[in-house]
Amino acid sequence: NAGVMQNPRHLVRRRGQEARLRCSPMKGHSHVYWYRQLPEEGLKFMVYLQKENIIDESGMPKERFSAEFPKEGPSILRIQQVVRGDSAAYFCASSPGLGFYGYTFGSGTRLTVV
Amino acid sequence: AQTVTQSQPEMSVQEAETVTLSCTYDTSENNYYLFWYKQPPSRQMILVIRQEAYKQQNATENRFSVNFQKAAKSFSLKISDSQLGDTAMYFCAFMKLNSGNTPLVFGKGTRLSVIA
């Protein structure tokens, strides 16, 4: 079992470009969560998705950020027109489904905006 | 809204000694989970220990144990016989108990250094 796979591990973007972060959940997991970690901070919840549905996006910035989890393929966190303040580590976690089973985290993608 | 506070930004401990990391939280919920996660330099988030709020008995995992004081809303982590591999950031986290998973709320972390 490969665990939660995130890629790329490091991503550098210039201001104004788009960033796409990918997350493949553990085999058998249909629930995905995205968290953002700013330097010297804890993780902050962004969005919770099931296959083809956004369940909770209360932590997502209203502009420039979007997330999807298609029927086939990984979950994608997309940041348009990146700014320096978007520089952070972005973590994905997955779980099997309803009822608490705990989360498995990926190793994160570190986004640097230059 | 729930909040989690870790009042110790950094701590250090001698190898083989015991150290306690503090965590307090604020919630109006009665049913919830509490967690300690470890984040080594590799950045991987590793679950150390978990406590269900309805259980009075403190959770224990090998050298790791917690002191859960529900009335005081306190959830400290004790690491016994500290090892060099315990060097990492440690995050306390809260999760409201619902019919399904709910987001984790994290503290800002404590950076622990184990010294040889």
Tab-separated table of C-alpha atoms in Angstrom:
chain	number	residue	atom	x	y	z
A	1	ASN	CA	0.000	0.000	0.000
A	2	ALA	CA	1.702	3.158	-1.218
A	3	GLY	CA	-0.025	5.511	1.225
A	4	VAL	CA	-1.188	8.983	0.258
A	5	MET	CA	0.881	10.237	-2.673
A	6	GLN	CA	1.354	13.919	-3.296
A	7	ASN	CA	3.204	15.456	-6.198
A	8	PRO	CA	5.174	17.375	-6.874
A	9	ARG	CA	7.073	17.468	-3.619
A	10	HIS	CA	8.403	20.921	-4.416
A	11	LEU	CA	6.876	23.454	-6.783
A	12	VAL	CA	8.221	26.874	-7.697
A	13	ARG	CA	5.979	29.351	-9.461
A	14	ARG	CA	6.374	32.972	-10.456
A	15	ARG	CA	3.794	35.470	-9.297
A	16	GLY	CA	0.747	35.335	-11.535
A	17	GLN	CA	1.247	31.727	-12.661
A	18	GLU	CA	-0.998	28.809	-11.843
A	19	ALA	CA	-0.111	26.027	-9.401
A	20	ARG	CA	-1.605	22.536	-9.573
A	21	LEU	CA	-1.075	20.185	-6.664
A	22	ARG	CA	-2.028	16.528	-6.933
A	23	CYS	CA	-3.084	14.027	-4.318
A	24	SER	CA	-3.727	10.317	-4.820
A	25	PRO	CA	-5.446	8.892	-1.716
A	26	MET	CA	-4.697	5.519	-0.216
A	27	LYS	CA	-6.243	2.591	-2.034
A	28	GLY	CA	-9.834	2.203	-0.902
A	29	HIS	CA	-10.082	5.756	0.468
A	30	SER	CA	-12.771	7.921	-1.085
A	31	HIS	CA	-12.482	10.993	1.154
A	32	VAL	CA	-9.787	13.624	0.682
A	33	TYR	CA	-8.879	16.654	2.783
A	34	TRP	CA	-6.521	19.505	1.954
A	35	TYR	CA	-4.637	21.463	4.595
A	36	ARG	CA	-2.219	24.380	4.324
A	37	GLN	CA	0.760	24.930	6.607
A	38	LEU	CA	2.314	28.371	6.673
A	39	PRO	CA	5.887	28.669	8.027
A	40	GLU	CA	6.064	28.037	11.777
A	41	GLU	CA	2.324	27.354	11.940
A	42	GLY	CA	0.084	24.346	12.379
A	43	LEU	CA	-1.971	22.922	9.556
A	44	LYS	CA	-5.176	24.725	8.641
A	45	PHE	CA	-8.106	22.995	6.975
A	46	MET	CA	-8.998	24.115	3.470
A	47	VAL	CA	-11.442	21.695	1.831
A	48	TYR	CA	-13.009	18.236	2.188
A	49	LEU	CA	-14.001	16.266	-0.900
A	50	GLN	CA	-15.531	12.947	-1.773
A	51	LYS	CA	-15.472	11.540	-5.279
A	52	GLU	CA	-16.981	14.231	-7.556
A	53	ASN	CA	-18.352	16.241	-4.600
A	54	ILE	CA	-17.129	19.076	-2.420
A	55	ILE	CA	-18.416	18.403	1.100
A	56	ASP	CA	-16.909	21.310	3.039
A	57	GLU	CA	-14.924	24.194	1.589
A	58	SER	CA	-15.212	26.509	4.578
A	59	GLY	CA	-11.423	26.907	4.789
A	60	MET	CA	-10.833	27.762	1.141
A	61	PRO	CA	-10.029	31.342	0.173
A	62	LYS	CA	-12.914	32.714	-1.858
A	63	GLU	CA	-10.810	33.666	-4.847
A	64	ARG	CA	-8.129	31.947	-6.916
A	65	PHE	CA	-8.363	28.593	-5.095
A	66	SER	CA	-10.340	25.582	-6.284
A	67	ALA	CA	-10.330	21.846	-5.664
A	68	GLU	CA	-11.719	18.790	-7.366
A	69	PHE	CA	-11.746	15.044	-6.878
A	70	PRO	CA	-12.920	13.452	-10.134
A	71	LYS	CA	-14.344	9.992	-10.509
A	72	GLU	CA	-11.061	8.861	-12.014
A	73	GLY	CA	-7.670	10.222	-11.087
A	74	PRO	CA	-6.180	12.214	-8.253
A	75	SER	CA	-7.593	15.131	-6.340
A	76	ILE	CA	-6.306	18.475	-7.616
A	77	LEU	CA	-5.832	21.689	-5.650
A	78	ARG	CA	-5.534	24.562	-8.078
A	79	ILE	CA	-4.263	28.025	-7.253
A	80	GLN	CA	-4.606	30.632	-9.972
A	81	GLN	CA	-2.518	33.795	-10.240
A	82	VAL	CA	-0.308	32.847	-7.307
A	83	VAL	CA	1.016	35.524	-4.953
A	84	ARG	CA	3.921	35.406	-2.473
A	85	GLY	CA	1.485	34.801	0.388
A	86	ASP	CA	0.501	31.475	-1.175
A	87	SER	CA	3.962	30.085	-0.373
A	88	ALA	CA	3.337	27.254	2.060
A	89	ALA	CA	3.290	23.493	2.438
A	90	TYR	CA	0.050	21.932	1.248
A	91	PHE	CA	-0.943	18.595	2.738
A	92	CYS	CA	-3.490	16.084	1.610
A	93	ALA	CA	-5.045	13.466	3.878
A	94	SER	CA	-7.433	10.644	3.060
A	95	SER	CA	-9.840	8.394	4.921
A	96	PRO	CA	-12.021	5.409	3.967
A	97	GLY	CA	-15.421	6.986	4.486
A	98	LEU	CA	-18.124	7.921	6.932
A	99	GLY	CA	-17.496	7.109	10.536
A	100	PHE	CA	-14.180	7.916	12.042
A	101	TYR	CA	-11.321	5.833	10.763
A	102	GLY	CA	-8.609	8.406	11.173
A	103	TYR	CA	-6.632	10.180	8.546
A	104	THR	CA	-3.527	9.257	6.600
A	105	PHE	CA	-1.452	12.232	5.518
A	106	GLY	CA	0.753	12.620	2.471
A	107	SER	CA	4.210	14.192	2.671
A	108	GLY	CA	2.994	17.513	1.349
A	109	THR	CA	3.860	19.812	-1.528
A	110	ARG	CA	5.987	22.836	-0.723
A	111	LEU	CA	4.940	25.711	-2.948
A	112	THR	CA	7.333	28.618	-3.328
A	113	VAL	CA	6.192	31.728	-5.172
A	114	VAL	CA	9.011	33.913	-6.448
B	1	ALA	CA	-15.288	27.516	16.824
B	2	GLN	CA	-12.684	25.323	18.410
B	3	THR	CA	-9.169	26.516	19.190
B	4	VAL	CA	-6.038	24.616	20.193
B	5	THR	CA	-3.192	26.299	22.070
B	6	GLN	CA	0.343	25.012	22.482
B	7	SER	CA	2.132	27.409	24.784
B	8	GLN	CA	5.651	26.030	24.345
B	9	PRO	CA	7.139	26.993	20.961
B	10	GLU	CA	10.362	25.080	21.658
B	11	MET	CA	11.580	22.505	24.148
B	12	SER	CA	14.651	20.384	24.590
B	13	VAL	CA	15.342	17.216	26.532
B	14	GLN	CA	18.342	15.017	27.193
B	15	GLU	CA	18.346	11.596	25.603
B	16	ALA	CA	16.703	8.982	27.871
B	17	GLU	CA	14.949	11.644	29.939
B	18	THR	CA	11.228	12.406	30.093
B	19	VAL	CA	9.548	15.472	28.625
B	20	THR	CA	5.971	16.766	28.704
B	21	LEU	CA	4.424	18.899	25.979
B	22	SER	CA	1.395	21.029	26.864
B	23	CYS	CA	-1.827	21.522	24.959
B	24	THR	CA	-5.058	23.231	25.896
B	25	TYR	CA	-8.176	23.564	23.803
B	26	ASP	CA	-11.435	25.424	23.820
B	27	THR	CA	-14.705	23.878	22.710
B	28	SER	CA	-18.365	23.701	23.631
B	29	GLU	CA	-18.589	20.167	22.227
B	30	ASN	CA	-18.922	17.193	24.533
B	31	ASN	CA	-17.866	14.480	22.114
B	32	TYR	CA	-14.573	14.802	20.306
B	33	TYR	CA	-11.159	13.307	19.645
B	34	LEU	CA	-7.763	14.695	20.523
B	35	PHE	CA	-4.528	13.826	18.772
B	36	TRP	CA	-0.818	14.365	18.889
B	37	TYR	CA	0.983	14.371	15.554
B	38	LYS	CA	4.723	14.326	14.988
B	39	GLN	CA	6.294	16.130	12.031
B	40	PRO	CA	9.992	15.307	11.533
B	41	PRO	CA	12.149	17.239	9.044
B	42	SER	CA	10.835	14.968	6.288
B	43	ARG	CA	7.565	16.890	6.728
B	44	GLN	CA	5.495	13.692	7.007
B	45	MET	CA	2.638	14.003	9.513
B	46	ILE	CA	2.739	10.953	11.767
B	47	LEU	CA	-0.007	10.116	14.249
B	48	VAL	CA	1.534	9.578	17.676
B	49	ILE	CA	-1.479	9.029	19.901
B	50	ARG	CA	-5.229	9.528	19.995
B	51	GLN	CA	-7.715	10.070	22.823
B	52	GLU	CA	-11.491	9.792	22.700
B	53	ALA	CA	-13.091	12.385	24.978
B	54	TYR	CA	-15.641	9.919	26.332
B	55	LYS	CA	-12.881	7.673	27.662
B	56	GLN	CA	-11.583	8.569	31.084
B	57	GLN	CA	-8.527	6.359	30.792
B	58	ASN	CA	-5.474	8.112	29.405
B	59	ALA	CA	-4.178	6.723	26.106
B	60	THR	CA	-0.746	5.118	25.990
B	61	GLU	CA	1.403	4.033	23.046
B	62	ASN	CA	4.732	2.563	24.123
B	63	ARG	CA	6.861	5.507	25.328
B	64	PHE	CA	4.114	8.039	24.622
B	65	SER	CA	1.271	8.758	27.012
B	66	VAL	CA	-1.200	11.557	27.552
B	67	ASN	CA	-2.667	13.321	30.547
B	68	PHE	CA	-6.221	14.145	29.509
B	69	GLN	CA	-8.073	16.493	31.828
B	70	LYS	CA	-11.492	17.040	30.236
B	71	ALA	CA	-12.797	19.584	32.725
B	72	ALA	CA	-9.638	21.660	32.392
B	73	LYS	CA	-9.567	21.115	28.620
B	74	SER	CA	-5.980	20.032	28.832
B	75	PHE	CA	-4.233	17.324	26.813
B	76	SER	CA	-0.507	16.996	27.496
B	77	LEU	CA	1.881	14.510	25.879
B	78	LYS	CA	4.552	12.745	27.898
B	79	ILE	CA	7.501	11.177	26.098
B	80	SER	CA	9.496	8.774	28.258
B	81	ASP	CA	13.038	7.552	27.564
B	82	SER	CA	13.463	10.217	24.856
B	83	GLN	CA	15.361	9.147	21.759
B	84	LEU	CA	17.189	11.185	19.134
B	85	GLY	CA	14.543	10.139	16.612
B	86	ASP	CA	11.901	11.929	18.662
B	87	THR	CA	13.327	15.255	17.493
B	88	ALA	CA	10.489	16.865	15.531
B	89	MET	CA	7.632	19.335	15.599
B	90	TYR	CA	4.717	18.078	17.660
B	91	PHE	CA	1.186	19.235	16.941
B	92	CYS	CA	-1.846	18.854	19.141
B	93	ALA	CA	-5.118	18.544	17.211
B	94	PHE	CA	-8.853	18.476	17.941
B	95	MET	CA	-11.635	16.837	15.971
B	96	LYS	CA	-15.326	17.206	16.681
B	97	LEU	CA	-17.157	13.892	16.711
B	98	ASN	CA	-19.856	13.769	14.093
B	99	SER	CA	-21.607	11.196	11.965
B	100	GLY	CA	-18.592	11.364	9.710
B	101	ASN	CA	-15.144	12.847	9.619
B	102	THR	CA	-14.786	16.508	10.449
B	103	PRO	CA	-11.714	18.687	9.896
B	104	LEU	CA	-8.835	18.617	12.326
B	105	VAL	CA	-8.013	21.835	14.178
B	106	PHE	CA	-4.297	22.091	14.929
B	107	GLY	CA	-2.226	24.035	17.406
B	108	LYS	CA	0.852	25.938	16.254
B	109	GLY	CA	3.209	23.220	17.372
B	110	THR	CA	6.117	22.650	19.739
B	111	ARG	CA	9.583	22.066	18.338
B	112	LEU	CA	11.227	19.327	20.408
B	113	SER	CA	14.978	18.746	20.305
B	114	VAL	CA	16.435	15.634	21.893
B	115	ILE	CA	20.055	16.184	22.868
B	116	ALA	CA	22.625	13.394	23.028
